XYZ file of C-alpha atoms in Angstrom:
777
model
C -1.629 -1.943 -205.045
C -3.004 1.028 -203.191
C -3.895 -1.378 -200.583
C -0.864 -2.618 -199.974
C 1.005 0.668 -199.599
C -1.634 1.837 -197.400
C -0.768 -1.162 -195.262
C 2.824 -0.683 -195.570
C 2.577 2.760 -194.294
C 0.497 1.922 -191.208
C 2.870 -0.506 -190.293
C 5.418 1.898 -190.525
C 3.694 4.202 -188.393
C 3.045 1.496 -185.480
C 6.643 0.718 -185.195
C 7.599 4.329 -184.731
C 5.081 5.290 -182.585
C 3.615 2.455 -180.654
C 5.660 -0.678 -181.106
C 8.039 -0.019 -178.447
C 5.617 0.843 -175.781
C 3.712 -2.316 -176.683
C 6.772 -4.350 -176.209
C 7.617 -3.100 -172.932
C 4.308 -3.287 -171.460
C 4.232 -7.250 -172.700
C 7.563 -7.649 -170.867
C 6.359 -6.227 -167.682
C 3.298 -8.008 -167.838
C 5.796 -11.206 -168.231
C 7.537 -10.439 -165.313
C 4.668 -10.177 -163.055
C 3.259 -13.301 -164.112
C 6.829 -14.754 -163.494
C 7.016 -13.458 -160.112
C 3.562 -14.660 -159.369
C 4.509 -18.120 -160.160
C 7.466 -18.233 -158.205
C 5.926 -16.863 -155.156
C 3.115 -19.353 -155.539
C 5.443 -22.382 -155.848
C 7.624 -21.480 -152.866
C 4.743 -21.214 -151.066
C 3.414 -24.419 -151.969
C 7.092 -25.982 -151.521
C 7.257 -24.570 -147.750
C 3.720 -25.983 -147.117
C 4.712 -29.543 -148.295
C 8.066 -29.227 -146.411
C 6.291 -28.259 -143.148
C 3.531 -31.168 -143.491
C 6.530 -33.705 -144.117
C 8.587 -32.544 -141.342
C 5.822 -32.144 -138.503
C 4.495 -35.319 -139.673
C 1.148 -34.313 -140.290
C 0.458 -32.662 -137.175
C -1.532 -29.576 -137.133
C -0.387 -26.006 -136.907
C 0.051 -25.404 -133.383
C 3.656 -24.666 -133.524
C 3.251 -22.708 -136.702
C 6.402 -20.764 -137.634
C 6.671 -17.086 -136.242
C 7.517 -13.807 -138.346
C 11.152 -12.992 -138.684
C 12.684 -11.486 -135.733
C 9.709 -12.236 -133.318
C 11.537 -14.777 -131.316
C 14.767 -16.940 -131.176
C 13.597 -20.201 -132.616
C 15.605 -23.208 -131.630
C 13.518 -25.977 -133.509
C 14.876 -27.241 -136.582
C 11.563 -27.890 -137.790
C 10.666 -24.421 -137.594
C 13.131 -23.050 -140.130
C 13.080 -22.799 -143.793
C 15.245 -24.384 -146.482
C 17.051 -21.301 -147.092
C 17.629 -20.608 -143.344
C 18.780 -24.253 -142.703
C 21.744 -23.886 -145.161
C 22.312 -20.181 -144.415
C 24.304 -20.820 -140.969
C 21.533 -22.707 -139.237
C 24.372 -25.104 -138.019
C 26.100 -22.831 -135.528
C 22.201 -21.393 -134.594
C 21.271 -25.104 -133.706
C 24.454 -25.772 -132.053
C 24.069 -22.756 -130.110
C 20.375 -23.109 -129.149
C 20.278 -26.681 -128.259
C 23.683 -27.489 -126.380
C 22.065 -30.443 -124.557
C 19.892 -31.832 -127.282
C 20.710 -33.882 -130.771
C 19.710 -32.698 -133.819
C 16.390 -33.831 -135.269
C 16.079 -37.262 -136.439
C 13.952 -36.131 -139.246
C 17.037 -34.389 -140.846
C 18.528 -37.641 -141.942
C 17.836 -39.539 -145.572
C 14.379 -39.059 -146.778
C 12.420 -42.295 -146.284
C 12.133 -44.145 -149.402
C 8.005 -44.652 -149.477
C 7.894 -40.924 -149.197
C 7.792 -39.218 -153.047
C 10.622 -36.523 -153.861
C 8.569 -33.330 -154.304
C 11.466 -31.213 -154.075
C 13.323 -32.294 -157.427
C 16.869 -31.798 -158.228
C 18.655 -32.575 -154.940
C 21.192 -35.080 -157.104
C 24.515 -33.789 -158.320
C 24.542 -33.404 -161.907
C 28.119 -32.018 -161.978
C 29.754 -35.231 -163.169
C 29.401 -36.960 -166.345
C 30.409 -40.159 -164.607
C 26.771 -41.161 -163.484
C 27.452 -39.687 -160.071
C 24.851 -40.734 -157.482
C 24.618 -38.652 -154.345
C 22.108 -38.870 -151.222
C 18.992 -36.735 -151.366
C 19.677 -33.395 -149.896
C 17.292 -32.962 -146.375
C 15.434 -29.737 -146.153
C 13.290 -27.690 -143.469
C 11.023 -25.417 -143.195
C 10.022 -22.267 -141.401
C 12.122 -18.845 -141.102
C 15.121 -17.832 -139.898
C 16.152 -15.653 -136.704
C 17.434 -12.339 -138.212
C 18.312 -11.195 -134.605
C 21.430 -13.745 -134.128
C 24.019 -12.414 -132.928
C 26.317 -14.571 -135.301
C 23.853 -13.957 -138.389
C 26.824 -12.287 -140.291
C 28.924 -15.429 -140.087
C 27.399 -17.587 -142.506
C 30.327 -20.088 -142.979
C 30.437 -23.489 -140.639
C 33.123 -23.639 -137.799
C 34.994 -27.035 -137.589
C 33.438 -27.857 -134.156
C 30.160 -27.391 -136.044
C 30.900 -30.069 -138.424
C 32.240 -32.155 -135.995
C 28.833 -32.118 -134.290
C 26.994 -32.626 -137.384
C 29.312 -35.543 -138.321
C 28.344 -36.852 -135.077
C 24.804 -36.173 -134.690
C 23.423 -36.416 -138.715
C 26.480 -38.705 -140.205
C 24.442 -39.149 -143.304
C 24.081 -35.680 -143.953
C 27.847 -35.386 -143.444
C 28.805 -37.960 -145.900
C 26.464 -36.550 -148.765
C 28.401 -32.978 -148.002
C 31.987 -35.181 -148.268
C 30.901 -36.758 -151.281
C 29.217 -33.507 -153.123
C 30.289 -30.312 -151.926
C 33.883 -31.527 -150.572
C 34.838 -27.889 -150.610
C 32.612 -27.234 -147.739
C 34.521 -29.469 -145.560
C 38.089 -28.173 -146.371
C 39.792 -26.469 -143.387
C 43.043 -25.701 -144.609
C 45.211 -28.223 -142.755
C 42.180 -29.330 -140.276
C 40.797 -31.907 -143.012
C 44.058 -34.105 -142.480
C 43.749 -33.883 -138.689
C 42.473 -37.046 -138.357
C 45.368 -38.983 -139.755
C 47.372 -37.802 -137.023
C 44.656 -39.527 -134.758
C 44.775 -42.294 -136.558
C 48.626 -42.850 -136.680
C 48.426 -42.467 -132.667
C 46.043 -45.023 -132.167
C 48.708 -47.382 -134.429
C 51.559 -46.321 -132.425
C 50.104 -47.378 -129.263
C 51.637 -50.865 -129.881
C 55.083 -49.393 -129.211
C 56.924 -49.564 -125.638
C 55.944 -46.599 -123.366
C 59.750 -45.586 -122.996
C 60.091 -45.002 -126.803
C 56.372 -43.577 -126.999
C 57.457 -40.732 -124.689
C 61.140 -40.121 -126.404
C 59.524 -39.860 -129.783
C 56.393 -37.649 -128.381
C 59.311 -35.368 -127.033
C 60.982 -35.232 -130.457
C 57.952 -34.798 -132.040
C 56.803 -32.134 -129.946
C 59.967 -30.145 -130.224
C 60.008 -30.539 -134.193
C 56.654 -29.208 -134.086
C 57.734 -26.446 -132.151
C 60.171 -25.697 -134.584
C 58.300 -25.960 -137.430
C 55.309 -23.812 -136.834
C 58.030 -21.228 -135.086
C 59.243 -21.343 -138.938
C 57.157 -22.532 -142.216
C 60.358 -22.835 -144.343
C 60.340 -26.344 -145.873
C 64.227 -27.835 -145.134
C 65.712 -30.927 -146.522
C 66.287 -32.142 -142.924
C 62.186 -32.193 -142.582
C 61.931 -34.005 -146.004
C 64.474 -36.804 -145.011
C 63.002 -36.969 -141.598
C 59.682 -37.572 -143.046
C 60.975 -39.890 -145.806
C 62.777 -42.066 -143.053
C 59.352 -42.256 -140.901
C 57.504 -43.442 -144.076
C 60.047 -46.002 -145.167
C 60.508 -47.451 -141.560
C 57.345 -47.361 -140.160
C 54.739 -46.170 -142.548
C 53.797 -43.355 -140.583
C 50.661 -41.614 -141.217
C 51.683 -38.495 -139.396
C 54.663 -38.350 -141.956
C 52.627 -38.895 -144.712
C 50.074 -35.874 -143.765
C 52.840 -33.369 -143.787
C 54.586 -34.743 -146.750
C 51.351 -34.169 -148.440
C 50.903 -30.450 -146.901
C 54.544 -29.939 -148.288
C 53.514 -31.418 -151.622
C 50.296 -29.267 -151.972
C 52.500 -26.561 -151.280
C 54.974 -27.257 -154.025
C 52.068 -27.607 -156.293
C 50.894 -23.921 -155.230
C 54.319 -23.063 -155.396
C 53.929 -20.042 -157.960
C 50.396 -18.579 -156.833
C 49.841 -15.323 -155.239
C 48.213 -15.350 -151.697
C 46.328 -11.974 -152.332
C 44.510 -13.547 -155.100
C 42.038 -15.111 -152.799
C 43.978 -18.279 -152.663
C 44.171 -19.865 -149.230
C 47.922 -19.685 -147.778
C 49.737 -23.191 -147.822
C 51.117 -24.642 -144.679
C 55.116 -24.494 -145.947
C 57.179 -22.260 -148.007
C 59.773 -23.748 -150.253
C 62.706 -21.227 -151.428
C 65.150 -23.947 -152.335
C 65.068 -25.964 -155.689
C 66.652 -28.897 -154.198
C 64.100 -29.135 -151.346
C 61.378 -28.752 -154.359
C 62.857 -31.919 -155.782
C 62.991 -33.775 -152.808
C 59.697 -33.394 -151.819
C 58.251 -34.399 -155.205
C 60.267 -37.497 -155.312
C 59.602 -38.630 -151.497
C 55.336 -37.510 -152.155
C 55.422 -39.275 -155.654
C 57.544 -42.181 -154.736
C 56.212 -43.150 -151.043
C 52.801 -41.920 -150.819
C 51.531 -45.007 -152.958
C 53.545 -47.277 -150.721
C 51.994 -45.655 -147.350
C 48.370 -46.259 -148.895
C 48.751 -49.907 -149.993
C 50.219 -50.807 -146.588
C 47.369 -49.182 -144.341
C 44.594 -49.943 -147.010
C 45.709 -52.854 -149.124
C 43.842 -53.353 -152.447
C 42.906 -56.916 -153.480
C 42.765 -57.683 -157.208
C 41.288 -60.903 -158.995
C 42.957 -62.573 -161.960
C 40.287 -61.132 -163.973
C 41.389 -57.591 -163.334
C 38.848 -56.569 -160.544
C 39.868 -54.912 -157.637
C 38.384 -54.602 -154.173
C 39.299 -51.362 -151.772
C 37.914 -51.600 -148.581
C 35.932 -48.354 -148.626
C 33.998 -48.878 -145.932
C 36.659 -49.301 -143.204
C 37.515 -46.698 -140.756
C 41.157 -46.081 -142.319
C 39.961 -45.395 -145.540
C 37.534 -42.767 -144.559
C 39.823 -41.035 -142.804
C 42.444 -41.149 -145.572
C 40.179 -40.174 -147.796
C 40.850 -36.394 -147.185
C 44.600 -36.963 -147.807
C 44.109 -39.085 -151.055
C 41.849 -36.356 -152.501
C 44.581 -33.473 -151.440
C 47.554 -35.813 -152.731
C 45.538 -36.056 -156.243
C 44.448 -32.412 -156.565
C 47.838 -31.328 -156.113
C 49.062 -33.717 -158.600
C 46.661 -32.471 -161.156
C 47.568 -28.675 -160.211
C 51.723 -29.606 -160.509
C 50.922 -31.333 -163.960
C 49.773 -28.098 -165.431
C 53.137 -26.258 -164.453
C 55.254 -28.637 -165.395
C 57.446 -29.164 -168.537
C 60.405 -31.561 -167.886
C 60.003 -34.919 -169.400
C 61.525 -36.861 -166.417
C 59.344 -34.909 -163.907
C 56.222 -35.290 -165.633
C 56.883 -39.109 -166.458
C 57.367 -39.627 -162.531
C 54.224 -37.627 -161.656
C 51.926 -39.509 -164.261
C 53.607 -43.021 -163.029
C 52.490 -42.401 -159.478
C 48.863 -42.061 -160.333
C 48.714 -45.558 -161.354
C 49.011 -47.489 -158.311
C 46.430 -45.259 -156.655
C 43.799 -45.403 -159.299
C 41.552 -48.120 -157.430
C 41.514 -45.587 -154.670
C 39.841 -42.740 -156.634
C 36.860 -44.908 -158.149
C 34.844 -43.653 -155.392
C 35.684 -39.699 -156.113
C 33.846 -39.365 -159.453
C 34.518 -35.309 -159.654
C 38.154 -35.762 -159.012
C 38.494 -38.657 -161.287
C 36.799 -36.732 -164.011
C 39.241 -33.863 -163.549
C 42.197 -36.411 -163.686
C 41.158 -38.140 -166.578
C 40.743 -34.903 -168.442
C 44.298 -33.832 -167.376
C 46.044 -37.227 -168.398
C 44.579 -37.240 -171.752
C 45.877 -33.890 -172.408
C 49.466 -35.070 -171.979
C 48.832 -38.048 -173.758
C 47.415 -36.289 -176.610
C 49.888 -33.030 -176.588
C 51.802 -32.644 -180.015
C 54.680 -31.471 -177.661
C 54.795 -34.473 -175.437
C 57.636 -36.967 -175.794
C 56.568 -40.648 -176.454
C 57.710 -41.405 -172.970
C 55.377 -38.952 -171.485
C 52.549 -40.518 -173.962
C 53.418 -44.169 -173.221
C 53.192 -43.189 -169.409
C 49.919 -41.179 -169.360
C 48.234 -44.162 -171.662
C 49.445 -46.487 -168.835
C 46.952 -44.291 -166.375
C 44.117 -44.501 -168.894
C 44.692 -48.398 -169.189
C 44.685 -48.964 -165.846
C 41.357 -46.844 -165.406
C 39.734 -48.758 -167.903
C 40.891 -52.116 -166.368
C 39.762 -51.482 -162.944
C 36.691 -49.158 -163.703
C 33.199 -49.726 -163.817
C 31.234 -49.172 -167.254
C 30.705 -45.234 -166.663
C 34.238 -44.911 -166.079
C 35.423 -46.902 -168.968
C 33.136 -44.725 -171.075
C 34.233 -41.513 -169.643
C 37.824 -42.827 -170.592
C 37.178 -44.057 -174.171
C 35.125 -40.997 -175.067
C 38.172 -38.474 -173.607
C 40.808 -40.765 -175.423
C 38.974 -40.574 -178.681
C 38.418 -36.768 -178.295
C 42.136 -36.149 -177.415
C 43.442 -38.178 -180.481
C 41.022 -35.813 -182.564
C 42.327 -32.671 -181.083
C 45.800 -33.914 -181.148
C 45.668 -34.956 -184.869
C 44.740 -31.386 -185.914
C 48.331 -30.376 -187.231
C 50.184 -33.698 -189.115
C 53.662 -33.124 -190.309
C 56.985 -34.819 -190.309
C 57.390 -33.692 -186.602
C 54.049 -34.730 -185.349
C 53.025 -37.919 -187.599
C 55.100 -40.446 -185.348
C 53.274 -39.059 -182.096
C 49.889 -39.475 -184.024
C 50.505 -43.164 -185.111
C 51.413 -43.975 -181.324
C 48.433 -42.344 -179.751
C 46.224 -44.615 -182.718
C 48.006 -47.811 -182.023
C 47.700 -47.370 -178.073
C 44.510 -46.155 -177.984
C 43.089 -49.050 -180.067
C 44.052 -51.225 -177.359
C 41.499 -49.652 -174.905
C 38.697 -50.718 -177.098
C 38.930 -54.367 -176.126
C 38.706 -54.698 -172.362
C 35.129 -54.149 -172.522
C 33.466 -54.824 -175.914
C 29.978 -53.702 -174.862
C 31.049 -50.193 -173.979
C 33.537 -50.458 -176.798
C 30.840 -51.115 -179.504
C 28.256 -48.378 -178.108
C 31.012 -45.928 -178.260
C 32.481 -46.982 -181.679
C 29.134 -47.056 -183.404
C 28.205 -43.616 -181.770
C 31.513 -42.023 -183.259
C 31.622 -43.908 -186.665
C 27.658 -42.736 -186.948
C 28.956 -39.136 -186.212
C 31.470 -39.606 -189.356
C 28.802 -40.844 -191.615
C 26.519 -37.853 -190.949
C 28.913 -35.630 -191.552
C 29.547 -37.374 -194.956
C 25.885 -37.319 -195.627
C 25.590 -33.581 -194.674
C 28.325 -32.789 -196.855
C 26.719 -34.789 -199.850
C 23.145 -33.307 -199.312
C 24.388 -29.672 -198.583
C 26.589 -29.489 -201.828
C 28.007 -25.924 -201.099
C 31.465 -24.451 -201.725
C 33.090 -25.252 -198.427
C 30.671 -28.425 -197.100
C 33.491 -31.010 -198.460
C 35.798 -29.464 -196.003
C 34.269 -31.222 -193.066
C 35.451 -34.221 -194.541
C 38.498 -33.794 -196.541
C 40.739 -32.673 -193.486
C 43.421 -34.500 -191.177
C 40.874 -35.181 -188.425
C 38.791 -36.986 -190.408
C 41.252 -38.862 -192.258
C 43.034 -39.972 -188.661
C 39.486 -40.710 -187.178
C 38.649 -43.112 -190.160
C 42.370 -44.673 -189.856
C 41.953 -44.804 -186.013
C 38.778 -47.151 -186.101
C 40.252 -49.347 -189.025
C 43.134 -49.733 -186.049
C 40.662 -50.538 -184.111
C 38.579 -53.439 -186.090
C 42.047 -54.801 -187.304
C 43.119 -55.566 -183.610
C 40.019 -56.648 -182.073
C 38.324 -58.242 -185.166
C 41.466 -60.903 -185.973
C 40.898 -64.649 -186.398
C 43.642 -64.866 -183.717
C 42.087 -62.724 -181.060
C 38.445 -64.087 -181.385
C 40.082 -67.950 -181.426
C 41.952 -66.518 -177.743
C 38.467 -65.118 -176.792
C 36.834 -68.217 -177.868
C 33.820 -66.425 -179.398
C 33.346 -63.726 -181.978
C 33.950 -60.027 -181.622
C 31.164 -57.549 -181.039
C 33.419 -55.009 -182.826
C 33.136 -57.183 -186.272
C 29.557 -55.858 -186.836
C 30.921 -52.356 -187.593
C 33.164 -53.163 -190.315
C 30.736 -53.009 -192.993
C 29.384 -49.178 -191.863
C 33.119 -48.084 -191.576
C 34.083 -49.507 -195.062
C 31.046 -47.811 -196.257
C 31.658 -44.279 -194.961
C 35.698 -44.732 -196.150
C 34.479 -45.662 -199.940
C 31.955 -42.641 -199.821
C 34.657 -40.067 -198.230
C 37.345 -41.879 -200.725
C 34.860 -40.648 -203.830
C 33.527 -37.235 -202.563
C 35.737 -35.337 -204.659
C 37.388 -37.639 -207.172
C 39.951 -35.009 -208.584
C 43.724 -35.094 -208.675
C 44.057 -32.690 -205.877
C 42.989 -35.158 -203.377
C 44.731 -38.349 -204.770
C 46.853 -38.439 -201.550
C 43.736 -38.680 -199.182
C 42.450 -41.548 -201.564
C 45.773 -43.402 -200.849
C 45.410 -42.918 -197.141
C 41.763 -44.476 -196.874
C 42.825 -47.457 -199.166
C 45.671 -48.018 -196.864
C 43.261 -48.242 -193.826
C 40.860 -50.389 -195.479
C 43.609 -52.671 -196.531
C 44.351 -52.925 -193.215
C 41.111 -54.150 -192.132
C 41.270 -56.673 -194.990
C 44.619 -58.186 -193.763
C 43.563 -58.477 -190.165
C 40.018 -59.713 -190.570
C 40.061 -61.631 -193.941
C 37.230 -59.285 -194.960
C 36.912 -59.047 -198.958
C 36.575 -55.097 -199.631
C 36.869 -54.157 -203.755
C 39.460 -51.586 -203.979
C 40.953 -52.113 -207.547
C 38.137 -49.806 -209.028
C 39.504 -47.148 -206.777
C 42.894 -47.353 -207.991
C 41.614 -47.863 -211.425
C 39.862 -44.218 -211.260
C 43.274 -43.009 -210.454
C 45.069 -44.175 -213.900
C 42.233 -43.082 -216.240
C 41.727 -39.704 -214.419
C 42.905 -36.819 -216.941
C 45.826 -36.147 -214.772
C 47.181 -39.413 -215.575
C 46.312 -39.958 -219.196
C 48.336 -37.115 -220.684
C 52.164 -36.265 -220.603
C 53.304 -34.485 -217.423
C 55.012 -31.406 -217.634
C 58.673 -31.072 -216.840
C 59.327 -29.729 -213.163
C 61.980 -29.189 -210.544
C 60.225 -29.119 -207.456
C 60.694 -31.396 -204.376
C 58.817 -34.319 -204.549
C 55.705 -34.734 -202.703
C 55.623 -36.848 -199.470
C 52.669 -38.715 -199.613
C 52.483 -40.077 -195.945
C 52.258 -36.121 -194.589
C 50.042 -34.780 -197.201
C 46.352 -35.427 -197.956
C 46.170 -32.595 -200.517
C 48.262 -31.904 -203.592
C 49.319 -28.177 -203.695
C 48.281 -26.323 -207.255
C 51.931 -26.238 -208.350
C 52.276 -30.190 -208.362
C 49.142 -30.727 -210.922
C 50.384 -31.921 -213.917
C 54.044 -32.180 -213.332
C 56.054 -35.176 -213.794
C 57.271 -35.149 -210.221
C 53.573 -35.496 -209.271
C 52.791 -37.986 -211.893
C 55.654 -40.250 -210.951
C 54.582 -40.140 -207.299
C 51.155 -41.094 -207.978
C 52.168 -44.000 -210.284
C 54.784 -45.455 -207.556
C 51.910 -45.256 -204.828
C 49.167 -47.056 -207.507
C 51.718 -49.775 -208.026
C 52.430 -50.354 -204.547
C 48.948 -50.227 -203.401
C 47.964 -52.759 -206.300
C 50.474 -54.833 -205.239
C 49.519 -54.839 -201.606
C 45.805 -55.713 -202.288
C 46.557 -58.545 -204.505
C 48.830 -60.035 -202.125
C 46.117 -60.777 -199.665
C 44.495 -62.649 -202.087
C 47.543 -64.432 -203.531
C 47.219 -67.832 -202.257
C 43.187 -67.712 -202.815
C 41.789 -70.497 -205.012
C 40.293 -67.725 -207.290
C 42.972 -65.523 -207.756
C 43.216 -66.453 -211.356
C 39.565 -65.021 -212.190
C 39.985 -62.385 -209.419
C 43.049 -60.841 -210.819
C 41.737 -61.087 -214.810
C 39.620 -57.878 -215.340
C 42.376 -55.896 -213.510
C 45.300 -57.186 -216.149
C 42.682 -56.425 -218.808
C 42.217 -52.788 -217.800
C 46.012 -52.286 -217.149
C 47.120 -53.760 -220.412
C 44.537 -51.406 -222.207
C 45.729 -48.509 -220.320
C 49.677 -49.507 -221.629
C 48.456 -49.755 -224.880
C 46.491 -46.456 -224.773
C 49.771 -44.499 -223.217
C 51.924 -45.534 -226.083
C 50.150 -43.472 -228.763
C 51.976 -40.869 -230.128
C 49.194 -37.968 -229.727
C 47.421 -38.235 -226.741
C 48.934 -40.711 -224.988
C 51.244 -40.709 -221.666
C 54.829 -41.270 -222.645
C 55.920 -41.411 -219.032
C 58.292 -44.415 -218.972
C 58.802 -44.971 -215.528
C 54.904 -45.381 -214.758
C 54.645 -47.574 -217.486
C 57.813 -49.660 -216.443
C 55.815 -50.089 -212.836
C 52.406 -51.354 -214.374
C 54.259 -53.470 -217.061
C 56.028 -55.030 -213.974
C 52.912 -55.662 -211.758
C 50.754 -57.297 -214.733
C 53.609 -59.641 -215.389
C 53.708 -60.586 -211.582
C 49.913 -60.951 -211.867
C 49.902 -63.365 -214.706
C 52.638 -65.481 -213.020
C 50.688 -65.365 -209.637
C 47.514 -66.816 -211.586
C 49.464 -69.298 -213.262
C 51.371 -70.374 -210.235
C 47.544 -70.547 -208.759
C 46.205 -72.626 -211.740
C 48.813 -75.359 -211.490
C 48.268 -75.986 -207.949
C 44.375 -75.735 -208.525
C 44.674 -78.347 -211.328
C 46.028 -81.121 -208.627
C 42.938 -81.249 -206.661
C 39.787 -83.432 -206.440
C 37.090 -81.449 -204.762
C 34.521 -79.683 -206.364
C 33.837 -75.757 -206.102
C 30.797 -76.486 -203.842
C 32.984 -77.975 -201.260
C 33.213 -74.613 -199.092
C 35.297 -76.280 -196.275
C 37.976 -77.772 -198.929
C 37.772 -74.246 -200.833
C 38.855 -72.397 -197.634
C 41.732 -74.976 -196.785
C 43.759 -74.565 -200.156
C 47.008 -73.357 -199.852
C 46.082 -72.532 -196.241
C 49.188 -73.346 -194.559
C 51.478 -72.197 -197.650
C 53.478 -69.118 -196.957
C 52.389 -66.181 -199.231
C 55.612 -64.451 -199.358
C 56.584 -67.585 -201.685
C 54.159 -66.649 -204.102
C 55.014 -64.808 -207.453
C 53.275 -61.601 -206.135
C 54.069 -62.184 -202.564
C 58.220 -62.099 -203.269
C 57.243 -59.178 -205.342
C 55.801 -57.261 -202.053
C 58.516 -58.385 -199.810
C 61.487 -56.942 -202.159
C 58.887 -53.573 -202.459
C 58.794 -53.307 -198.749
C 62.504 -53.857 -198.076
C 63.097 -51.099 -200.741
C 60.579 -48.745 -199.721
C 62.031 -49.261 -196.030
C 65.419 -48.315 -197.245
C 64.405 -45.188 -198.818
C 62.271 -43.932 -195.866
C 65.281 -44.505 -194.093
C 67.521 -42.576 -196.186
C 65.014 -39.874 -196.326
C 64.654 -39.450 -192.674
C 68.625 -39.249 -192.467
C 68.440 -36.523 -194.809
C 65.584 -34.634 -193.079
C 67.618 -34.803 -189.684
C 70.909 -33.891 -191.459
C 69.021 -30.705 -192.959
C 67.458 -29.790 -189.705
C 70.746 -30.058 -187.947
C 72.200 -27.760 -190.435
C 69.447 -25.245 -189.968
C 70.133 -25.399 -186.227
C 73.656 -24.537 -186.586
C 72.806 -22.009 -188.991
C 70.430 -19.960 -186.701
C 72.935 -20.359 -183.670
C 75.623 -18.791 -185.938
C 72.985 -16.412 -186.716
C 72.456 -15.519 -183.088
C 76.140 -15.610 -182.091
C 76.676 -12.835 -184.851
C 73.804 -10.510 -183.718
C 75.095 -11.024 -180.289
C 78.537 -9.616 -181.228
C 77.368 -7.039 -183.295
C 74.962 -6.072 -179.877
C 78.031 -6.115 -178.202
C 80.093 -3.782 -180.439
C 77.302 -1.683 -180.349
C 77.213 -1.162 -176.641
C 81.217 -0.666 -176.624
C 80.741 2.363 -179.144
C 77.995 3.632 -177.303
C 79.869 3.108 -174.040
C 82.854 5.150 -175.680
C 80.604 7.716 -177.147
C 78.802 8.272 -173.920
C 82.976 8.737 -172.104
C 83.725 11.364 -175.038
C 80.449 13.388 -174.067
C 81.292 13.187 -170.526
C 84.901 14.206 -171.103
C 83.445 17.220 -173.314
C 80.993 18.004 -170.569
C 83.896 18.201 -167.877
C 86.069 20.295 -170.012
C 83.170 23.205 -170.927
C 82.495 23.125 -167.091
C 86.343 23.938 -166.314
C 86.297 26.550 -169.064
C 83.108 28.356 -167.305
C 85.014 28.183 -164.024
C 88.023 29.825 -165.458
């Protein structure tokens, strides 16, 4: 014990006097080691670069130290010098010579020793050319050394002398090629070459008109309706690219309308001060630019949905800058729009130009993110959601595997984010999202299977962690709306693409069918995680999801035991307490508040749900040859519960639940007798599977006893839901009227107070005037 105390004191003493110094010394030593490692790596890299670009020559032309002499040879420059403004320097030092051929793409047979030249900024598996590098040192005595940026002339020379590197910059760093409006100047040249076919007189007349118009426009950058109308006519009549260029520039100005130029944002070409002009340029750009692009670069689409865009043509290369500027302006504009009609028009303009965007992966990534945000926003209207979904659907149809995977992942993430809040106002939009997004997983089932498997596996991992780490709050990762909607969404996906009708159309079994078993297991596990009366609504939601899968795919899922557990719970065995609270809406609740537990209102609601789900479950197998044996255990358990509830002490005297259960037992027994009567007439043995499966296959399930009961129940439920919706809308209307009346009353009170204050001010002014007169006298 004494030795332990001694060691403890020595440790405290060391921490107090020496620990800080030792740590500082270690940090300093590690920094020195890091600097030395970086230095040696740089030296080795420069030596390898020099050896590569000199082609294995001796060091006769070795680079000289900085500032000794003005070097004009590209081979004598380092990587940093080359990218630090070496383009202008080369252009000036060698006006009569071409750029070195070794600045192009590195040969395939030579190893990539530089590493990390590819662009990793995109999630869409974007591949780019390797970045060329150089070796040597920079001349710090250059007069233009302060101007690190590249001029337009230098970039033109680079495009002429080294087109491969220019294309690399254009694909991976487009901002380096942005020169305000100059990036669209090539469109005018292409338009001029097309107008050469016109008669000379007409060309001269149009040139004079355009010159005068351009002089007026440059003198005053204010956008007018006359200018927009002229561009619109030129695009409608001649598909003019010159007019399209001006429309895109004006559209870009409209998209950046509320931005301040002082914040470092570049100044736009046109000024827009009229709302009518803003509306006109939006309509012209969104409706006619896609038509002009389709005219000059037509898209060929096959019957299978594959598209071919002539990306190697001169027109597409020239129009690519215009297209990227147009889409960037649309993305910018969407962030500032709130009107449904304008949002729908803007989103619908993206659909026809989607095939042109497949080459621009970074732009496509931002576009997918923006469109998904509008599709999943709870504030978006149904028309806006549908229009945004059509853009996503078009991307999945025409895109490659990388684009499809990115769209599916973004769509699922948007669905989860949009389903965080579920209430009366948002549940309709969430159901629309689930039903629409389920379609996307059927276009490419290879990608659909991998993405669905990874997401279902993620749900299973959450469930396992909640069971293993049994802490107080661990169940909340499972018992929330996002998890419930996730399971329900995957049930929609499997129900839509694994049905016998879909498989018959495709001529093969769906790959997604393999996911039915894991999804059912995860759903059943989540359902029984906390089997208390508080979470009965969540159990009912998950049972409905499983019923959807069973109904569409014909897969048998045992659900009767989950419903019998509800009936045998303490909540349903004892008589309830009387209550006057509002009935719980089970469609928009996954958890019952504490005030509802043990009340008659809650027990009645749970009883209705149990009876409804029992009928929906048994109607799926109402024409099955084994229905009598299938329903017998449940009939026995329900009769036992009814017998127990009739006891005077310890029973449940809720006659409403008793009546519902007695009725479902009668229907099950009647259906069993119906099947037994049909079964008595067959002449095949149970081992004849083909005949067993074909038993009453063409018989309508609505004509069975259970089927007729379910049809009546569904009709009554639809009428009840309609009445509740009308009552909710009426309450909402009254609430808004009351709020409006309260606002008007407050406004009148404020007006009265203002009038009183004005009268009081007038009286004070009169008193002041009288006092001034008395002082003068």
